[in-house]
Amino acid sequence: MRTLRGRLRSELVWHLLGFALISVLAVWLYFPYLENPLVFDDTNLFHTDILTTAAIAPWEVGIRGLPYFTVGWVETQIGSMRAHRWVSLALHILVAYQMFRFLEDVLLVGNEPSPPSLAANPLHVRWIAGLVATAFVCHPVAVYGAGYLVQRTIVFAALFALLCLRALLQAPVQNRLSPAVWAAVWASLSILSKQHAALLPIAALALIPVVGRWSRDTVRTGSVFLLLCLPAMLLAVLTSLSVVGQVYESSIKDLETELYSLPQ
């Protein structure tokens, strides 16, 4: 019992340290830019009625209603660009922390069947997971989601996707269906945050062989998970049929013409 308590206390300390490090780095990097103005499509979004509708009745927005609710609520209740940036930063930190926890889980759980002599060192695993998460939170490409308010949808979809993967990873380990049910809830929220995540449940099934071989129990777990995700997957596909097989951002051709017409 003391050994178990000591291990849990050690894990809690490492998780708190990981969260603190990720938070400090993110705040240090983004703090000077919390007053930055709107960029790109943010301007279009803030000059429509979408945010007001999302703040009052997010279900009327349909898919992406939850992410837009967070933007709309801040805009209608606070109306400060700094507040928008702080919310984006907090969500960015949460995504990076969940990435840290997911990498830790998948490296430790996936290595459990190995002989003790080949088992991964938990300390080394946490260092690796922590380094990857801190690299992500500071990476310039991550600014796209962290600083671009209209892409709050991507941030929410990524956050829920990581929670889905962590929950699904535990279902075969615990040999219970409840983690798979929670995984389906998180996957559905990810899809409802951005319909581009419609195939997340299928991709997530690749985690099951990481834990162990396919068996009757794992097939049951995967089937229940997919069945529960099916409504959100169908909704995302059916509401996006107009863009399936079509050129994405077709108006870019007009911009290309304008660029070529500029004086050399």
mmCIF file of N, CA and C in Angstrom, residues 63-128:
data_model
loop_
_atom_site.group_PDB
_atom_site.id
_atom_site.type_symbol
_atom_site.label_atom_id
_atom_site.label_comp_id
_atom_site.label_asym_id
_atom_site.label_seq_id
_atom_site.Cartn_x
_atom_site.Cartn_y
_atom_site.Cartn_z
ATOM 1 N N ILE A 63 -22.683 22.229 -36.142
ATOM 2 C CA ILE A 63 -21.311 21.800 -35.886
ATOM 3 C C ILE A 63 -20.436 23.036 -35.719
ATOM 4 N N ARG A 64 -19.513 22.992 -34.785
ATOM 5 C CA ARG A 64 -18.624 24.093 -34.383
ATOM 6 C C ARG A 64 -19.308 25.037 -33.392
ATOM 7 N N GLY A 65 -20.499 24.683 -32.939
ATOM 8 C CA GLY A 65 -21.209 25.544 -32.010
ATOM 9 C C GLY A 65 -20.485 25.735 -30.695
ATOM 10 N N LEU A 66 -19.904 24.667 -30.145
ATOM 11 C CA LEU A 66 -19.215 24.774 -28.856
ATOM 12 C C LEU A 66 -17.989 25.678 -28.924
ATOM 13 N N PRO A 67 -17.084 25.490 -29.886
ATOM 14 C CA PRO A 67 -15.941 26.415 -29.965
ATOM 15 C C PRO A 67 -16.365 27.863 -30.176
ATOM 16 N N TYR A 68 -17.347 28.072 -31.056
ATOM 17 C CA TYR A 68 -17.791 29.436 -31.298
ATOM 18 C C TYR A 68 -18.512 30.025 -30.089
ATOM 19 N N PHE A 69 -19.103 29.169 -29.264
ATOM 20 C CA PHE A 69 -19.731 29.657 -28.030
ATOM 21 C C PHE A 69 -18.690 30.316 -27.129
ATOM 22 N N THR A 70 -17.506 29.695 -27.012
ATOM 23 C CA THR A 70 -16.474 30.264 -26.138
ATOM 24 C C THR A 70 -16.002 31.623 -26.659
ATOM 25 N N VAL A 71 -15.924 31.752 -27.984
ATOM 26 C CA VAL A 71 -15.529 33.042 -28.561
ATOM 27 C C VAL A 71 -16.670 34.054 -28.400
ATOM 28 N N GLY A 72 -17.897 33.608 -28.690
ATOM 29 C CA GLY A 72 -19.041 34.509 -28.606
ATOM 30 C C GLY A 72 -19.321 34.976 -27.191
ATOM 31 N N TRP A 73 -19.170 34.075 -26.218
ATOM 32 C CA TRP A 73 -19.430 34.456 -24.837
ATOM 33 C C TRP A 73 -18.436 35.523 -24.368
ATOM 34 N N VAL A 74 -17.160 35.322 -24.687
ATOM 35 C CA VAL A 74 -16.150 36.313 -24.288
ATOM 36 C C VAL A 74 -16.409 37.645 -24.973
ATOM 37 N N GLU A 75 -16.798 37.597 -26.246
ATOM 38 C CA GLU A 75 -17.033 38.840 -26.994
ATOM 39 C C GLU A 75 -18.235 39.593 -26.448
ATOM 40 N N THR A 76 -19.315 38.884 -26.110
ATOM 41 C CA THR A 76 -20.535 39.558 -25.647
ATOM 42 C C THR A 76 -20.474 39.940 -24.176
ATOM 43 N N GLN A 77 -19.746 39.171 -23.366
ATOM 44 C CA GLN A 77 -19.712 39.424 -21.929
ATOM 45 C C GLN A 77 -18.520 40.265 -21.491
ATOM 46 N N ILE A 78 -17.415 40.173 -22.206
ATOM 47 C CA ILE A 78 -16.199 40.907 -21.812
ATOM 48 C C ILE A 78 -15.809 41.911 -22.893
ATOM 49 N N GLY A 79 -15.741 41.406 -24.140
ATOM 50 C CA GLY A 79 -15.444 42.295 -25.260
ATOM 51 C C GLY A 79 -14.023 42.786 -25.326
ATOM 52 N N SER A 80 -13.107 42.055 -24.719
ATOM 53 C CA SER A 80 -11.705 42.460 -24.683
ATOM 54 C C SER A 80 -10.867 41.491 -25.505
ATOM 55 N N MET A 81 -9.976 42.049 -26.344
ATOM 56 C CA MET A 81 -9.099 41.189 -27.124
ATOM 57 C C MET A 81 -8.141 40.421 -26.225
ATOM 58 N N ARG A 82 -7.712 41.038 -25.133
ATOM 59 C CA ARG A 82 -6.833 40.356 -24.185
ATOM 60 C C ARG A 82 -7.535 39.125 -23.592
ATOM 61 N N ALA A 83 -8.831 39.249 -23.303
ATOM 62 C CA ALA A 83 -9.577 38.107 -22.772
ATOM 63 C C ALA A 83 -9.632 36.972 -23.789
ATOM 64 N N HIS A 84 -9.858 37.322 -25.050
ATOM 65 C CA HIS A 84 -9.860 36.304 -26.109
ATOM 66 C C HIS A 84 -8.513 35.584 -26.158
ATOM 67 N N ARG A 85 -7.449 36.356 -26.080
ATOM 68 C CA ARG A 85 -6.101 35.764 -26.171
ATOM 69 C C ARG A 85 -5.806 34.875 -24.959
ATOM 70 N N TRP A 86 -6.252 35.273 -23.789
ATOM 71 C CA TRP A 86 -6.022 34.467 -22.593
ATOM 72 C C TRP A 86 -6.763 33.129 -22.687
ATOM 73 N N VAL A 87 -7.995 33.166 -23.181
ATOM 74 C CA VAL A 87 -8.754 31.919 -23.342
ATOM 75 C C VAL A 87 -8.059 31.011 -24.348
ATOM 76 N N SER A 88 -7.615 31.572 -25.462
ATOM 77 C CA SER A 88 -6.899 30.781 -26.463
ATOM 78 C C SER A 88 -5.624 30.182 -25.883
ATOM 79 N N LEU A 89 -4.916 30.975 -25.093
ATOM 80 C CA LEU A 89 -3.679 30.492 -24.484
ATOM 81 C C LEU A 89 -3.949 29.360 -23.504
ATOM 82 N N ALA A 90 -4.992 29.498 -22.691
ATOM 83 C CA ALA A 90 -5.341 28.447 -21.731
ATOM 84 C C ALA A 90 -5.694 27.144 -22.447
ATOM 85 N N LEU A 91 -6.446 27.241 -23.529
ATOM 86 C CA LEU A 91 -6.807 26.042 -24.288
ATOM 87 C C LEU A 91 -5.585 25.421 -24.949
ATOM 88 N N HIS A 92 -4.696 26.253 -25.437
ATOM 89 C CA HIS A 92 -3.445 25.767 -26.045
ATOM 90 C C HIS A 92 -2.619 24.995 -25.018
ATOM 91 N N ILE A 93 -2.564 25.504 -23.804
ATOM 92 C CA ILE A 93 -1.833 24.826 -22.729
ATOM 93 C C ILE A 93 -2.486 23.488 -22.407
ATOM 94 N N LEU A 94 -3.821 23.451 -22.359
ATOM 95 C CA LEU A 94 -4.527 22.202 -22.073
ATOM 96 C C LEU A 94 -4.258 21.146 -23.147
ATOM 97 N N VAL A 95 -4.218 21.569 -24.412
ATOM 98 C CA VAL A 95 -3.926 20.626 -25.496
ATOM 99 C C VAL A 95 -2.518 20.053 -25.326
ATOM 100 N N ALA A 96 -1.553 20.915 -25.040
ATOM 101 C CA ALA A 96 -0.174 20.454 -24.867
ATOM 102 C C ALA A 96 -0.062 19.516 -23.670
ATOM 103 N N TYR A 97 -0.775 19.822 -22.591
ATOM 104 C CA TYR A 97 -0.722 18.949 -21.408
ATOM 105 C C TYR A 97 -1.347 17.587 -21.703
ATOM 106 N N GLN A 98 -2.470 17.575 -22.415
ATOM 107 C CA GLN A 98 -3.083 16.302 -22.777
ATOM 108 C C GLN A 98 -2.195 15.514 -23.731
ATOM 109 N N MET A 99 -1.437 16.188 -24.559
ATOM 110 C CA MET A 99 -0.468 15.503 -25.410
ATOM 111 C C MET A 99 0.611 14.846 -24.563
ATOM 112 N N PHE A 100 1.074 15.564 -23.549
ATOM 113 C CA PHE A 100 2.053 15.014 -22.616
ATOM 114 C C PHE A 100 1.524 13.752 -21.942
ATOM 115 N N ARG A 101 0.280 13.804 -21.466
ATOM 116 C CA ARG A 101 -0.311 12.654 -20.778
ATOM 117 C C ARG A 101 -0.557 11.488 -21.738
ATOM 118 N N PHE A 102 -0.984 11.800 -22.957
ATOM 119 C CA PHE A 102 -1.233 10.730 -23.925
ATOM 120 C C PHE A 102 0.062 10.014 -24.297
ATOM 121 N N LEU A 103 1.108 10.779 -24.579
ATOM 122 C CA LEU A 103 2.393 10.155 -24.930
ATOM 123 C C LEU A 103 2.927 9.314 -23.777
ATOM 124 N N GLU A 104 2.766 9.820 -22.569
ATOM 125 C CA GLU A 104 3.182 9.045 -21.397
ATOM 126 C C GLU A 104 2.409 7.732 -21.316
ATOM 127 N N ASP A 105 1.082 7.806 -21.493
ATOM 128 C CA ASP A 105 0.242 6.613 -21.414
ATOM 129 C C ASP A 105 0.597 5.594 -22.492
ATOM 130 N N VAL A 106 0.719 6.057 -23.736
ATOM 131 C CA VAL A 106 0.922 5.118 -24.832
ATOM 132 C C VAL A 106 2.307 4.483 -24.776
ATOM 133 N N LEU A 107 3.296 5.220 -24.298
ATOM 134 C CA LEU A 107 4.641 4.646 -24.195
ATOM 135 C C LEU A 107 4.752 3.663 -23.040
ATOM 136 N N LEU A 108 4.054 3.939 -21.949
ATOM 137 C CA LEU A 108 4.106 3.033 -20.800
ATOM 138 C C LEU A 108 3.218 1.814 -21.005
ATOM 139 N N VAL A 109 1.976 2.031 -21.442
ATOM 140 C CA VAL A 109 1.036 0.925 -21.627
ATOM 141 C C VAL A 109 1.483 0.024 -22.767
ATOM 142 N N GLY A 110 1.964 0.624 -23.850
ATOM 143 C CA GLY A 110 2.392 -0.163 -24.991
ATOM 144 C C GLY A 110 3.624 -0.990 -24.728
ATOM 145 N N ASN A 111 4.340 -0.662 -23.664
ATOM 146 C CA ASN A 111 5.580 -1.367 -23.339
ATOM 147 C C ASN A 111 5.399 -2.407 -22.248
ATOM 148 N N GLU A 112 4.187 -2.488 -21.676
ATOM 149 C CA GLU A 112 3.967 -3.379 -20.534
ATOM 150 C C GLU A 112 4.196 -4.861 -20.826
ATOM 151 N N PRO A 113 3.850 -5.390 -22.018
ATOM 152 C CA PRO A 113 4.075 -6.810 -22.252
ATOM 153 C C PRO A 113 5.540 -7.203 -22.349
ATOM 154 N N SER A 114 6.434 -6.234 -22.454
ATOM 155 C CA SER A 114 7.849 -6.548 -22.607
ATOM 156 C C SER A 114 8.405 -7.197 -21.345
ATOM 157 N N PRO A 115 9.470 -7.974 -21.471
ATOM 158 C CA PRO A 115 10.141 -8.505 -20.281
ATOM 159 C C PRO A 115 10.620 -7.364 -19.391
ATOM 160 N N PRO A 116 10.701 -7.601 -18.083
ATOM 161 C CA PRO A 116 11.129 -6.531 -17.168
ATOM 162 C C PRO A 116 12.440 -5.874 -17.580
ATOM 163 N N SER A 117 13.342 -6.676 -18.143
ATOM 164 C CA SER A 117 14.643 -6.122 -18.526
ATOM 165 C C SER A 117 14.538 -5.145 -19.694
ATOM 166 N N LEU A 118 13.445 -5.285 -20.484
ATOM 167 C CA LEU A 118 13.261 -4.415 -21.648
ATOM 168 C C LEU A 118 12.201 -3.357 -21.422
ATOM 169 N N ALA A 119 11.582 -3.361 -20.246
ATOM 170 C CA ALA A 119 10.515 -2.404 -19.961
ATOM 171 C C ALA A 119 11.054 -0.975 -19.952
ATOM 172 N N ALA A 120 10.214 -0.054 -20.425
ATOM 173 C CA ALA A 120 10.630 1.346 -20.473
ATOM 174 C C ALA A 120 10.710 1.932 -19.071
ATOM 175 N N ASN A 121 11.698 2.765 -18.858
ATOM 176 C CA ASN A 121 11.851 3.463 -17.592
ATOM 177 C C ASN A 121 10.820 4.591 -17.529
ATOM 178 N N PRO A 122 9.903 4.575 -16.542
ATOM 179 C CA PRO A 122 8.872 5.620 -16.469
ATOM 180 C C PRO A 122 9.457 7.032 -16.452
ATOM 181 N N LEU A 123 10.593 7.193 -15.799
ATOM 182 C CA LEU A 123 11.215 8.512 -15.739
ATOM 183 C C LEU A 123 11.640 8.974 -17.124
ATOM 184 N N HIS A 124 12.243 8.060 -17.893
ATOM 185 C CA HIS A 124 12.663 8.409 -19.253
ATOM 186 C C HIS A 124 11.451 8.705 -20.131
ATOM 187 N N VAL A 125 10.391 7.917 -19.957
ATOM 188 C CA VAL A 125 9.168 8.127 -20.741
ATOM 189 C C VAL A 125 8.591 9.512 -20.471
ATOM 190 N N ARG A 126 8.571 9.912 -19.204
ATOM 191 C CA ARG A 126 7.993 11.225 -18.868
ATOM 192 C C ARG A 126 8.860 12.357 -19.408
ATOM 193 N N TRP A 127 10.164 12.155 -19.429
ATOM 194 C CA TRP A 127 11.040 13.164 -20.001
ATOM 195 C C TRP A 127 10.767 13.317 -21.505
ATOM 196 N N ILE A 128 10.630 12.189 -22.189
ATOM 197 C CA ILE A 128 10.361 12.225 -23.633
ATOM 198 C C ILE A 128 9.016 12.893 -23.901
#
